[in-house]
PDB file of C-alpha atoms and ligand atoms in Angstrom:
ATOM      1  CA  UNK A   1      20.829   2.911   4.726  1.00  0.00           C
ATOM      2  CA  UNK A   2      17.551   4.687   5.435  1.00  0.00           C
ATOM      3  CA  UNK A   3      14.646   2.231   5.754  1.00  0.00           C
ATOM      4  CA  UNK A   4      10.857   3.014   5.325  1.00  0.00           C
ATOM      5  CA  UNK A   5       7.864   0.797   5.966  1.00  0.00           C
ATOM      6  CA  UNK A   6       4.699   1.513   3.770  1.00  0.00           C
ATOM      7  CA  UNK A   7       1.663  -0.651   5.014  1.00  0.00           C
ATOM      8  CA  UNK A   8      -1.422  -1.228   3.444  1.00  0.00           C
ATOM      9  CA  UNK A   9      -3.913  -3.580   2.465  1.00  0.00           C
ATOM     10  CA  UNK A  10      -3.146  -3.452  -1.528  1.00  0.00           C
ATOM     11  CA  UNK A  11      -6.315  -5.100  -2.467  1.00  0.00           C
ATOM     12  CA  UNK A  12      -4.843  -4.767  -4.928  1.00  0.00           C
ATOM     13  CA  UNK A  13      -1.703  -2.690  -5.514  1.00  0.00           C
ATOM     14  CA  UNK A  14      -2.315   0.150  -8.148  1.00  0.00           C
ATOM     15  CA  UNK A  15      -0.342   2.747  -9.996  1.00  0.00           C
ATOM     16  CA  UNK A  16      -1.145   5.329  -6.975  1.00  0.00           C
ATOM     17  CA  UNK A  17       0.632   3.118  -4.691  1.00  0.00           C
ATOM     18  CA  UNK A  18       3.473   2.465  -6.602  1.00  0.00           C
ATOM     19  CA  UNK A  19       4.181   6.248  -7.881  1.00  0.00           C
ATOM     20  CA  UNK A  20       4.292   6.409  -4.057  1.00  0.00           C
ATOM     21  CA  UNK A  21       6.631   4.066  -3.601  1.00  0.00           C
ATOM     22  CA  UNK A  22       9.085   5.526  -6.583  1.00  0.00           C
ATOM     23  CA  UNK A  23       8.456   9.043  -4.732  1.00  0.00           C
ATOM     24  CA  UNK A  24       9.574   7.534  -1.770  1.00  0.00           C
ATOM     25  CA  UNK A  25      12.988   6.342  -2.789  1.00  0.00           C
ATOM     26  CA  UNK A  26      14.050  10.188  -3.301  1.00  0.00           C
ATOM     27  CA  UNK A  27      13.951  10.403   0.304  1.00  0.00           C
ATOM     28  CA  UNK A  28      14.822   6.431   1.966  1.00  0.00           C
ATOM     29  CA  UNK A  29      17.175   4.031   0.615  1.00  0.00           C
ATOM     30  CA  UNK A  30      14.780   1.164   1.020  1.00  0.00           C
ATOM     31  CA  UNK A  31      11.170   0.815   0.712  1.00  0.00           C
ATOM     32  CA  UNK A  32       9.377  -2.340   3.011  1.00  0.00           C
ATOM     33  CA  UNK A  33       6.008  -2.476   1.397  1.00  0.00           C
ATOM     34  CA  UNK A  34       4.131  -4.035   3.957  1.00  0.00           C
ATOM     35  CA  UNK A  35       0.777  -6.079   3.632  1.00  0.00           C
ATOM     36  CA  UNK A  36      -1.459  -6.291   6.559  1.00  0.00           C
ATOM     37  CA  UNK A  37      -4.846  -8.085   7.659  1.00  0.00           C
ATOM     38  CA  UNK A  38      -6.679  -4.966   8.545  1.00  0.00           C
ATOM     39  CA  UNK A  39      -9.648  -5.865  11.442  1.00  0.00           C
ATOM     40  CA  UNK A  40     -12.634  -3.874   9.632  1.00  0.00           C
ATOM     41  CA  UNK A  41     -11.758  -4.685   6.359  1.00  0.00           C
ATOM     42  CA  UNK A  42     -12.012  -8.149   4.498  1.00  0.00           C
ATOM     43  CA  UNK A  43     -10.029  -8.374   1.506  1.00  0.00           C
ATOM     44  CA  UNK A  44     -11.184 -10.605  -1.116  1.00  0.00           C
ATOM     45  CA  UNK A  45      -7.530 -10.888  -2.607  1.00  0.00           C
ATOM     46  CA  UNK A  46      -5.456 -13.846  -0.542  1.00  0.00           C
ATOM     47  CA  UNK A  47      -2.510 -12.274   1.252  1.00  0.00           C
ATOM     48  CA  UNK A  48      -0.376 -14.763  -0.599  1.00  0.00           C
ATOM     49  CA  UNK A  49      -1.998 -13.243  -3.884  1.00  0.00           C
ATOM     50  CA  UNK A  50      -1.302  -9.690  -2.834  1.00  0.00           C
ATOM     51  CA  UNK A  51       1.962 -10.275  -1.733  1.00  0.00           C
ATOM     52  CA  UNK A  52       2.617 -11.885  -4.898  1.00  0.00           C
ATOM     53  CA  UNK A  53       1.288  -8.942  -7.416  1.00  0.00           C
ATOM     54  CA  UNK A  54       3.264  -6.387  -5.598  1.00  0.00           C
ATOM     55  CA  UNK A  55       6.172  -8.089  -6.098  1.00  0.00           C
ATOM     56  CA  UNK A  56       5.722  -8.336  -9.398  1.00  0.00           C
ATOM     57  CA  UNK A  57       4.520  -5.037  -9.961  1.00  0.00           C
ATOM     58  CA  UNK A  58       7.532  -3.672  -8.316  1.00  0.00           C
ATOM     59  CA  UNK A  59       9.619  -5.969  -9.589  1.00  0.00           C
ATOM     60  CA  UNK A  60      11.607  -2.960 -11.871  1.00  0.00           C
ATOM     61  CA  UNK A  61      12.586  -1.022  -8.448  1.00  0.00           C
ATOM     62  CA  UNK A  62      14.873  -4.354  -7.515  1.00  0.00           C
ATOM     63  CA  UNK A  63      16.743  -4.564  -4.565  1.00  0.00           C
ATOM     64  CA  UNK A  64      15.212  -0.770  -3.661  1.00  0.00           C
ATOM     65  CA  UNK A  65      11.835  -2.634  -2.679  1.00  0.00           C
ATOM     66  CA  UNK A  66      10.583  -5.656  -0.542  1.00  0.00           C
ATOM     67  CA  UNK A  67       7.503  -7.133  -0.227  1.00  0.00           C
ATOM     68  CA  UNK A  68       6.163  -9.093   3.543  1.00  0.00           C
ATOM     69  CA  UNK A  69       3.313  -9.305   4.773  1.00  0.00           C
ATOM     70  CA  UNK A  70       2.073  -8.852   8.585  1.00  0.00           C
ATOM     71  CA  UNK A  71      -0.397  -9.781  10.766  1.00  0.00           C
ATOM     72  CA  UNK A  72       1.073  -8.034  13.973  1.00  0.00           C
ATOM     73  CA  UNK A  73       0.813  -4.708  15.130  1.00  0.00           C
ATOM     74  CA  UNK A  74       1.947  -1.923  12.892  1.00  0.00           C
ATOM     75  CA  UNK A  75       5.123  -0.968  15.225  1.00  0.00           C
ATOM     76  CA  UNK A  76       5.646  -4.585  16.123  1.00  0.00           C
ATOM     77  CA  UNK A  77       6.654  -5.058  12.789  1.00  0.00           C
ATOM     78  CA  UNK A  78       8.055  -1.833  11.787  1.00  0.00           C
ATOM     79  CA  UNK A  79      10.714  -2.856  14.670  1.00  0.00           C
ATOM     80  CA  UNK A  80      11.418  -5.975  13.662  1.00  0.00           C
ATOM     81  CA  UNK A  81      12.557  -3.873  10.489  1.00  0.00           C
ATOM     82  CA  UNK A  82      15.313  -1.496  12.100  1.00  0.00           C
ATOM     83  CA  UNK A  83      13.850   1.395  10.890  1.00  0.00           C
ATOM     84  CA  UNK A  84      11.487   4.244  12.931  1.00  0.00           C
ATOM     85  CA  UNK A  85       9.846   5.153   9.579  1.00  0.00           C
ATOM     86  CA  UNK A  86       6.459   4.657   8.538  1.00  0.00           C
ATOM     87  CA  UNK A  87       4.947   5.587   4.948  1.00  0.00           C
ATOM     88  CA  UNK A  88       1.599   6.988   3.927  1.00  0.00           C
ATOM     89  CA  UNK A  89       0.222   8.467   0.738  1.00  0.00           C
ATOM     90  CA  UNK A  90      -2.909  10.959   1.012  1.00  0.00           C
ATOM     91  CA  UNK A  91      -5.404  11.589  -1.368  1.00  0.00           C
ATOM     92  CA  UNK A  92      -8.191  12.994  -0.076  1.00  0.00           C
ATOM     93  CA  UNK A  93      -9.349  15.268   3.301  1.00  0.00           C
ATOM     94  CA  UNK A  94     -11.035  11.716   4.228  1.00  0.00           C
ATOM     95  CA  UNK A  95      -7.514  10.034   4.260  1.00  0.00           C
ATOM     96  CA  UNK A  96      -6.105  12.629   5.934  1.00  0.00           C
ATOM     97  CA  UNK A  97      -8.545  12.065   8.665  1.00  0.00           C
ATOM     98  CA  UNK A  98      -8.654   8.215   8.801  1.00  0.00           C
ATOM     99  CA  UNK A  99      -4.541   8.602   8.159  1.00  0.00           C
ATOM    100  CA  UNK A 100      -4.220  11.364  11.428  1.00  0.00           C
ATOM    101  CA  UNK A 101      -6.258   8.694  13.378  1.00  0.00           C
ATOM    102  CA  UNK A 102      -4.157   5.839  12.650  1.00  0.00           C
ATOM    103  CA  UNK A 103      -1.093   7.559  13.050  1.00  0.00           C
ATOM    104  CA  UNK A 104      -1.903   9.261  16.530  1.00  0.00           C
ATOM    105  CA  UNK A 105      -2.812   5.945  18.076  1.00  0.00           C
ATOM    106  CA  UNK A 106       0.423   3.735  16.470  1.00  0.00           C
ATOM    107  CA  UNK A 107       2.286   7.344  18.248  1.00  0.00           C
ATOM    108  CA  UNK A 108       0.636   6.552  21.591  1.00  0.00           C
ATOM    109  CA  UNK A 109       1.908   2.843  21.289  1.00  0.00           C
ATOM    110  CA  UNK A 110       5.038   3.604  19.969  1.00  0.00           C
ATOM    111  CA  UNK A 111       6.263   7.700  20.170  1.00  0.00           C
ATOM    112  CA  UNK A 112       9.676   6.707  18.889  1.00  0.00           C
ATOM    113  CA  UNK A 113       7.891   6.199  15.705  1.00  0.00           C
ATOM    114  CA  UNK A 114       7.730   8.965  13.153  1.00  0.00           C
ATOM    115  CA  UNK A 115       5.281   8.457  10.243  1.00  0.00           C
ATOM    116  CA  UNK A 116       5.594  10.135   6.681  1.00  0.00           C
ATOM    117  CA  UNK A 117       2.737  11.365   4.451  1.00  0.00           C
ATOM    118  CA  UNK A 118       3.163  11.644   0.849  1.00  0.00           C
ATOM    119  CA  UNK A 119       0.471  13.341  -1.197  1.00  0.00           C
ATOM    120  CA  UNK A 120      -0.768  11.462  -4.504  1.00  0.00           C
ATOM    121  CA  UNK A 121       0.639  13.004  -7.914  1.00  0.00           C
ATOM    122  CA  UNK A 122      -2.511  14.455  -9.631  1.00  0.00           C
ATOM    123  CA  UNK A 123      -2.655  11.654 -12.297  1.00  0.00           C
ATOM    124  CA  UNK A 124      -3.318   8.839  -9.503  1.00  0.00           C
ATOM    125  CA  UNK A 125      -5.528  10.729  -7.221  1.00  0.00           C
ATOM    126  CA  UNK A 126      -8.404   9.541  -8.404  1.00  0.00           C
ATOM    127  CA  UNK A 127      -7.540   5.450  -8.174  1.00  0.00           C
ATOM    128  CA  UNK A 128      -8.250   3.329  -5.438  1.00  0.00           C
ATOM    129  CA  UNK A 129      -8.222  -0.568  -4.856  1.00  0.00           C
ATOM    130  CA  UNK A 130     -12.261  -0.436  -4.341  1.00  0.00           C
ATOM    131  CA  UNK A 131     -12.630   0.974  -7.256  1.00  0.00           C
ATOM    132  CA  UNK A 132     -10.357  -1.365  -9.009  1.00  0.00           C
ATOM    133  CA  UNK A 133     -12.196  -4.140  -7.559  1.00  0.00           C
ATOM    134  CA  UNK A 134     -15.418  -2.901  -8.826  1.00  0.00           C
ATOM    135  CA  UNK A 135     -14.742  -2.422 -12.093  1.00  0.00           C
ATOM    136  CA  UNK A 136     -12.513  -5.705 -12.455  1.00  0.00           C
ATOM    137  CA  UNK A 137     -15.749  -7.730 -11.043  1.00  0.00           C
ATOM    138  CA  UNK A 138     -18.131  -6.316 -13.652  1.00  0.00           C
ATOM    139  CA  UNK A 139     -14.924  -7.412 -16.487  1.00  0.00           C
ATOM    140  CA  UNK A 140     -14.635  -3.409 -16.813  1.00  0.00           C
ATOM    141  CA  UNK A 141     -10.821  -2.771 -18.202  1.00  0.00           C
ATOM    142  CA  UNK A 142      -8.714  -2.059 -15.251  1.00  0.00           C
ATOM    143  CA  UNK A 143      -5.563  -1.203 -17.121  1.00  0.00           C
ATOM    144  CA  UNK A 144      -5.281   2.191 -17.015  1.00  0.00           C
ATOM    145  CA  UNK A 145      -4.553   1.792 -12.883  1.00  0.00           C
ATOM    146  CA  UNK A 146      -2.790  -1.383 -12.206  1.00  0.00           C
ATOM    147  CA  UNK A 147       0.104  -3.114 -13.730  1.00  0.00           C
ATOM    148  CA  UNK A 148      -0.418  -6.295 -16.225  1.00  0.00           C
ATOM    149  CA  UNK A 149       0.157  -8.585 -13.196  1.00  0.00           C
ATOM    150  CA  UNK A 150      -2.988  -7.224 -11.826  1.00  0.00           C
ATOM    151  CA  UNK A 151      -5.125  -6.915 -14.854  1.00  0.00           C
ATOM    152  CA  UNK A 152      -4.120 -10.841 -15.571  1.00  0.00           C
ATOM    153  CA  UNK A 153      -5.068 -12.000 -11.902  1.00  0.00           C
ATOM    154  CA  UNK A 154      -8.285 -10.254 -12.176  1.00  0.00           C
ATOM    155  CA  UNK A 155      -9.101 -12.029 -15.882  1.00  0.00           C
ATOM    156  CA  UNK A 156      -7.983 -15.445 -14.410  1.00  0.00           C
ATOM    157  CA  UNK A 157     -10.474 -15.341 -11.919  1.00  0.00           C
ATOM    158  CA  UNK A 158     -12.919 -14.562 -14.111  1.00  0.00           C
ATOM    159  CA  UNK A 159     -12.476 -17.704 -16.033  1.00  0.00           C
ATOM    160  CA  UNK A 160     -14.948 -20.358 -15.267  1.00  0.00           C
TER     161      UNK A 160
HETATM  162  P1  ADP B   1      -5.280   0.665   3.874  1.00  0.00           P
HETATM  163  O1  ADP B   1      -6.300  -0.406   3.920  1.00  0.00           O
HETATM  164  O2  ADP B   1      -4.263   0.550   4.987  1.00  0.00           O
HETATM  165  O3  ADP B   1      -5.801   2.065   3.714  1.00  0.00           O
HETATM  166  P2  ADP B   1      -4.509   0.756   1.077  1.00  0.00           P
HETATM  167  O4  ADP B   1      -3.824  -0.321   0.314  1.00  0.00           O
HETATM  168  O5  ADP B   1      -5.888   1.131   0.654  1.00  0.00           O
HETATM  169  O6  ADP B   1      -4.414   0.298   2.574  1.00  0.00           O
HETATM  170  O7  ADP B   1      -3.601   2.067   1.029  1.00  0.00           O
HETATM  171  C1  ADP B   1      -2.284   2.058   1.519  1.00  0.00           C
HETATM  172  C2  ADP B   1      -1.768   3.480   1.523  1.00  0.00           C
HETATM  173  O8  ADP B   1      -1.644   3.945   0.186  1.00  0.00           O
HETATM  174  C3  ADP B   1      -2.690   4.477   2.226  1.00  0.00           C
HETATM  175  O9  ADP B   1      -1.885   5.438   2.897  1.00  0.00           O
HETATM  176  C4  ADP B   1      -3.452   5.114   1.095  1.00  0.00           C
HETATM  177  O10 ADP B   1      -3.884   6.427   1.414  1.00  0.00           O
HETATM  178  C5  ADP B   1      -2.364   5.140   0.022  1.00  0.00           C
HETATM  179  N1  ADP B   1      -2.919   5.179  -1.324  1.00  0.00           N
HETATM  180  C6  ADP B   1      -3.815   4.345  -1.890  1.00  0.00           C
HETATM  181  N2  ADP B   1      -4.107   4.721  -3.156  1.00  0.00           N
HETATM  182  C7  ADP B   1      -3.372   5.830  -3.402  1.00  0.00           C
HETATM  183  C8  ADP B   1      -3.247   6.736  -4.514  1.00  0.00           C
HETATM  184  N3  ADP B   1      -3.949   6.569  -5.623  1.00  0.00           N
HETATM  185  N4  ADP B   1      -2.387   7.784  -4.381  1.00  0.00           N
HETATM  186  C9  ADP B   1      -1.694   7.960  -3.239  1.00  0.00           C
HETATM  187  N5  ADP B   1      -1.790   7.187  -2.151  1.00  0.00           N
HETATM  188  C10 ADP B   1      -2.610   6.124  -2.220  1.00  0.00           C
END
């Protein structure tokens, strides 16, 4: 069984990521969606909370997907998960700069380590978590991008 681990911050998770991780089962047996504290980032979404929502967004792929979060180096965990596969979607020429970055240092720390870069499908390319967050904390209707889990997190919060 072919294992991939797809980190990210999923602040929250959104339709991009998960046609990403459906993509991604036409080439690995098993997808590790893996949720990280990233140093120059601050996520306003608990990890418990995200690890929660992508578990239930996911929930239809079954046994295909699994949800943990991290707070150890990428290829710490990724070995602690037998697998030498890492997952990345691109959307842009500025992820494909921050994602060549991130992926040449986690190679200098761990070359054994090969890392896989999916491009979005044209009908996500344009959703992010940022701009999911934005909209969500002006009450702007967020579900065109993110599953119902998401979209009733988001309104809970809201309630005084
Ligand atoms: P990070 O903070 O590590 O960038 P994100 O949750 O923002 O975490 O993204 C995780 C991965 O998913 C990244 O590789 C990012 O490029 C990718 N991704 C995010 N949104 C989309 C999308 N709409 N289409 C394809 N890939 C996406």
């Amino acid at each position: 069984m072919t294992t991939v681990v797809y980190p990210g911050s999923f602040n929250p998770i959104t339709f991009g990521h998960a046609n990403i991780v459906e993509r991604s089962l036409k080439l690995f047996d098993h997808v590790v969606v893996a949720i990280g504290t990233s140093a120059d980032k601050d996520p306003d979404i608990a990890l418990r909370d995200r690890i929660e929502l992508c578990r239930a967004a996911l929930a239809d792929f079954g046994d295909s997907v699994s949800v943990e979060g991290f707070n150890t180096l990428l290829v710490e965990f990724v070995r602690t998960q037998n697998t030498k596969f890492v997952l990345r979607g691109l959307r842009t020429v500025t992820d494909y700069d921050y994602e060549f970055q991130m992926l040449e240092m986690n190679q200098a720390l761990d070359p054994s380590i090969e890392y896989v870069l999916l491009p979005t499908s044209n009908e996500w390319s344009h959703v992010s978590s940022t701009r999911v967050r934005e909209i969500a904390s002006f009450g702007g209707d967020i579900s065109a991008f993110v599953a119902p889990c998401v979209v009733d997190f988001y309104k809970a919060q809201r309630r005084p």
